[in-house]
Coordinates of C-alpha atoms in Angstrom, one line a residue:
X5 CA 0.8 -12.0 23.9
X6 CA -0.5 -8.5 25.4
X7 CA -1.4 -9.7 28.6
X8 CA 1.5 -11.3 30.0
X9 CA 3.6 -8.3 28.7
X10 CA 0.9 -5.8 30.4
X11 CA 1.2 -8.4 33.7
X12 CA 4.6 -7.8 34.0
X13 CA 4.6 -3.7 33.7
X14 CA 1.8 -3.6 36.2
X15 CA 3.6 -6.2 38.6
X16 CA 0.4 -8.2 38.9
X17 CA -2.6 -10.2 37.1
X18 CA -4.1 -8.2 33.8
X19 CA -7.5 -9.5 32.2
X20 CA -7.9 -8.5 28.5
X21 CA -12.0 -7.7 28.0
X22 CA -13.1 -6.6 24.0
X23 CA -16.1 -5.2 23.8
X24 CA -18.6 -5.8 21.5
X25 CA -20.9 -3.4 21.9
X26 CA -21.9 0.1 23.1
X27 CA -20.0 2.4 24.7
X28 CA -17.3 0.8 25.7
X29 CA -16.6 -0.6 22.1
X30 CA -17.5 2.9 20.7
X31 CA -14.2 4.2 23.8
X32 CA -12.0 0.6 22.1
X33 CA -12.7 2.3 18.6
X34 CA -11.9 5.7 19.2
X35 CA -8.6 5.2 21.7
X36 CA -7.8 2.3 18.8
X37 CA -8.3 5.8 15.8
X38 CA -6.3 7.8 18.2
X39 CA -3.3 5.5 18.4
X40 CA -3.4 5.5 14.4
X41 CA -3.7 9.3 14.5
X42 CA -0.8 9.9 16.5
X43 CA 1.7 7.3 14.8
X44 CA 0.9 9.0 11.7
X45 CA 1.6 12.6 13.2
X46 CA 4.7 11.2 14.8
X47 CA 5.4 9.5 11.2
X48 CA 5.5 13.5 9.4
X49 CA 7.4 15.0 12.2
X50 CA 10.1 12.0 11.3
X51 CA 10.3 12.6 7.6
X52 CA 9.8 16.4 8.8
X53 CA 13.3 16.4 10.2
X54 CA 15.8 16.3 7.1
X55 CA 18.7 15.4 9.4
X56 CA 16.9 11.8 9.8
X57 CA 15.8 11.0 6.6
X58 CA 19.2 11.9 5.1
X59 CA 20.8 9.4 7.4
X60 CA 18.2 6.9 6.4
X61 CA 19.2 7.6 2.7
X62 CA 23.1 6.8 3.6
X63 CA 22.5 3.9 5.2
X64 CA 19.8 2.0 2.6
X65 CA 22.8 3.5 -0.4
X66 CA 26.0 1.5 2.2
X67 CA 23.2 -1.5 2.8
X68 CA 22.2 -1.5 -0.3
X69 CA 25.3 -1.2 -2.1
X70 CA 23.9 1.8 -4.0
X71 CA 26.2 4.4 -6.0
X72 CA 24.4 7.2 -4.4
X73 CA 21.7 8.2 -1.6
X74 CA 18.4 7.2 -3.2
X75 CA 16.5 10.3 -4.3
X76 CA 13.7 8.6 -6.2
X77 CA 12.9 5.6 -4.7
X78 CA 9.6 3.7 -6.6
X79 CA 7.3 1.1 -4.4
X80 CA 4.8 -1.1 -5.7
X81 CA 2.3 -3.2 -4.2
X82 CA -0.6 -5.3 -5.3
X83 CA -4.0 -5.7 -3.6
X84 CA -7.1 -8.3 -4.6
X85 CA -9.3 -10.4 -2.9
X86 CA -8.7 -14.2 -4.2
X87 CA -8.2 -13.0 -7.4
X88 CA -10.6 -10.5 -8.3
X89 CA -10.8 -6.2 -8.5
X90 CA -6.8 -6.9 -8.9
X91 CA -5.2 -3.4 -8.5
X92 CA -1.5 -2.3 -8.2
X93 CA -0.2 0.8 -6.4
X94 CA 3.0 2.9 -7.2
X95 CA 4.4 5.7 -4.5
X96 CA 7.4 7.6 -4.9
X97 CA 9.5 9.4 -2.5
X98 CA 11.7 12.1 -3.2
X99 CA 14.6 12.9 -0.6
X100 CA 12.6 10.4 1.8
X101 CA 9.4 12.0 1.6
X102 CA 5.9 11.3 -0.4
X103 CA 5.8 13.0 -3.7
X104 CA 1.9 12.4 -4.0
X105 CA 1.5 13.9 -6.8
X106 CA 3.5 11.2 -8.5
X107 CA 1.6 8.3 -7.1
X108 CA 0.0 5.9 -9.7
X109 CA -2.4 3.5 -9.6
X110 CA -3.1 0.4 -12.5
X111 CA -5.8 -1.9 -12.8
X112 CA -4.9 -5.9 -13.9
X113 CA -5.1 -6.0 -17.6
X114 CA -6.6 -9.4 -19.5
X115 CA -8.8 -10.3 -16.2
X116 CA -8.4 -10.8 -12.5
X117 CA -5.7 -13.9 -11.1
X118 CA -4.5 -14.9 -8.3
X119 CA -1.4 -14.6 -9.2
X120 CA 0.6 -12.2 -7.5
X121 CA 3.9 -12.5 -9.1
X122 CA 2.0 -12.2 -12.7
X123 CA 0.0 -9.2 -11.5
X124 CA 3.3 -7.5 -10.3
X125 CA 5.4 -8.0 -13.2
X126 CA 2.4 -6.6 -15.1
X127 CA 2.3 -3.7 -13.1
X128 CA 6.2 -2.7 -13.6
X129 CA 5.9 -3.4 -17.1
X130 CA 3.2 -1.1 -17.6
X131 CA 5.3 1.4 -15.6
X132 CA 8.6 0.7 -17.2
X133 CA 6.7 1.3 -21.0
X134 CA 6.0 4.9 -19.7
X135 CA 9.9 5.9 -18.7
X136 CA 11.4 8.8 -20.6
X137 CA 14.3 8.1 -22.8
X138 CA 16.4 10.1 -20.8
X139 CA 17.8 8.8 -17.3
X140 CA 17.6 12.3 -16.0
X141 CA 15.9 11.4 -12.4
X142 CA 15.0 15.5 -12.1
X143 CA 12.5 14.9 -15.0
X144 CA 8.8 14.6 -15.6
X145 CA 6.8 12.8 -13.5
X146 CA 7.7 9.3 -15.0
X147 CA 11.4 9.5 -14.6
X148 CA 13.5 6.9 -13.4
X149 CA 14.1 6.1 -10.3
X150 CA 17.1 5.7 -8.3
X151 CA 15.6 2.3 -6.4
X152 CA 12.5 0.3 -6.8
X153 CA 10.9 -1.4 -3.4
X154 CA 8.8 -4.5 -4.0
X155 CA 6.3 -5.2 -1.3
X156 CA 7.1 -8.7 -1.1
X157 CA 9.6 -11.6 -1.4
X158 CA 11.8 -13.9 -3.8
X159 CA 8.8 -14.3 -5.8
X160 CA 8.3 -10.3 -6.6
X161 CA 11.6 -9.8 -6.9
X162 CA 11.8 -12.3 -9.9
X163 CA 8.7 -11.3 -11.4
X164 CA 10.3 -7.2 -11.1
X165 CA 13.8 -8.4 -12.5
X166 CA 11.7 -9.8 -15.8
X167 CA 9.5 -7.1 -16.3
X168 CA 12.8 -4.3 -15.8
X169 CA 14.6 -6.9 -18.3
X170 CA 11.6 -6.7 -20.8
X171 CA 12.4 -2.8 -20.6
X172 CA 15.5 -2.9 -20.8
X173 CA 16.3 -1.0 -17.2
X174 CA 18.1 -3.9 -15.5
X175 CA 20.6 -1.0 -14.3
X176 CA 17.7 0.4 -11.8
X177 CA 18.8 -1.2 -8.5
X178 CA 15.3 -3.4 -7.3
X179 CA 14.8 -5.1 -3.8
X180 CA 12.1 -6.7 -2.2
X181 CA 11.2 -6.0 1.0
X182 CA 9.4 -9.3 3.0
X183 CA 7.0 -8.7 5.7
X184 CA 7.4 -11.9 8.0
X185 CA 11.2 -10.2 9.3
X186 CA 11.3 -6.9 7.4
X187 CA 14.2 -8.7 5.3
X188 CA 15.2 -7.0 2.1
X189 CA 16.2 -9.1 -0.7
X190 CA 18.5 -8.5 -3.6
X191 CA 19.0 -9.9 -7.1
X192 CA 22.4 -10.7 -6.8
X193 CA 22.5 -12.1 -3.1
X194 CA 21.6 -15.2 -2.1
X195 CA 21.2 -14.0 1.3
X196 CA 18.2 -11.4 2.8
X197 CA 19.8 -7.9 3.7
X198 CA 18.7 -7.5 7.9
X199 CA 18.9 -3.9 9.0
X200 CA 19.4 -3.5 12.4
X201 CA 15.3 -2.1 14.1
X202 CA 16.9 0.8 15.3
X203 CA 17.9 1.7 11.7
X204 CA 16.8 4.9 9.9
X205 CA 16.9 2.8 6.7
X206 CA 14.5 0.3 7.9
X207 CA 12.1 3.0 9.4
X208 CA 11.9 4.7 5.8
X209 CA 11.8 1.4 4.2
X210 CA 9.0 0.5 6.5
X211 CA 7.0 3.5 5.6
X212 CA 7.3 3.4 2.3
X213 CA 6.2 0.2 2.2
X214 CA 3.1 1.5 4.0
X215 CA 2.3 4.0 2.0
X216 CA 2.3 2.1 -1.1
X217 CA 0.0 -0.7 0.8
X218 CA -2.5 1.9 2.2
X219 CA -2.9 3.2 -1.7
X220 CA -3.3 -0.3 -3.0
X221 CA -6.1 -1.4 -0.3
X222 CA -7.6 2.1 -0.9
X223 CA -8.0 1.8 -4.6
X224 CA -9.5 -1.8 -4.5
X225 CA -12.0 -1.4 -2.2
X226 CA -13.1 1.7 -4.1
X227 CA -13.0 -0.8 -7.5
X228 CA -14.6 -3.3 -5.1
X229 CA -17.3 -1.4 -4.3
X230 CA -18.0 -0.4 -7.6
X231 CA -17.7 -3.5 -8.9
X232 CA -21.1 -4.8 -6.2
X233 CA -22.7 -2.4 -7.3
X234 CA -22.8 -3.1 -11.1
X235 CA -23.5 -6.8 -10.8
X236 CA -25.7 -5.9 -7.9
X237 CA -28.0 -3.6 -10.3
X238 CA -27.1 -4.3 -13.6
X239 CA -28.8 -7.5 -13.4
X240 CA -31.8 -6.6 -12.5
X241 CA -34.3 -6.0 -15.9
X242 CA -36.3 -2.5 -16.2
X243 CA -33.1 -0.6 -14.5
X244 CA -30.9 1.3 -16.4
X245 CA -28.2 3.9 -15.4
X246 CA -31.0 6.7 -14.9
X247 CA -32.8 4.5 -12.5
X248 CA -29.5 3.1 -10.8
X249 CA -28.6 6.6 -10.1
X250 CA -31.4 7.4 -8.6
X251 CA -31.8 4.2 -6.3
X252 CA -28.4 5.0 -4.9
X253 CA -29.1 8.4 -3.9
X254 CA -32.2 7.2 -2.0
X255 CA -30.8 4.3 -0.5
X256 CA -27.0 5.1 -0.2
X257 CA -26.7 1.4 -0.5
X258 CA -27.3 -2.0 -2.3
X259 CA -27.5 -3.4 1.2
X260 CA -30.1 -0.5 2.4
X261 CA -31.9 -1.3 -0.8
X262 CA -32.4 -5.1 0.1
X263 CA -33.5 -4.1 3.6
X264 CA -35.6 -1.6 2.7
X265 CA -39.9 -2.7 2.9
X266 CA -41.5 -2.9 -0.1
X267 CA -43.4 0.1 0.1
X268 CA -40.0 2.2 0.4
X269 CA -39.0 1.5 -3.5
X270 CA -40.4 3.3 -6.0
X271 CA -42.7 1.7 -8.5
X272 CA -40.9 0.0 -11.5

């Protein structure tokens, strides 16, 4: 896909090389990190433009049929690997900007399971069990949102609706954002809502979804890492909490322990 595009821009043939090692691979990785940093800086500048965020919120209000611009938006994502180390994230945007002190993370209860719909329903059930009695969105961190966004499609939307019904909160607008075509699904509409590609509202929704995904994946990696270390060392006879800490301090990781010569290991 990329090669024909670049060839058209160049007006001549283009060959792509993917370096596997050495200086060229280092340069490619550096360029990738720079591109990610540049994109994030561009997003920060966009969020700092109050006019754009206000326009985005108005577009969402109109497209989703909301009573007013969604001042508080909560977005949820679930992260796991084949049903293991299941976690989920809740990110909060207020007036179109991230309210990071109000982000929350959830570990799956009742054991891991490879069921995104059930995991999403459990997350929302737990979240809305913490809602205040008042519907005042200017209240504490667990104030009710003006809009809930789920990372997923119709299945996640059904799970979210079930959780809201259980909590008696069906008055809260909820949508699901499908990744493939960036379509928004609403409970009362059989057809998806497709925002224009140049829409400020679409850009804001994507930004919120990406932030929820980043927050979930970061937590999942942390949980998975701890789980791997615990399972690898806790089964070794004679290795208690103190020795485990000493080994990790000395070698840095379980993999480094496996690869180290026997002479480097302290006697057990």
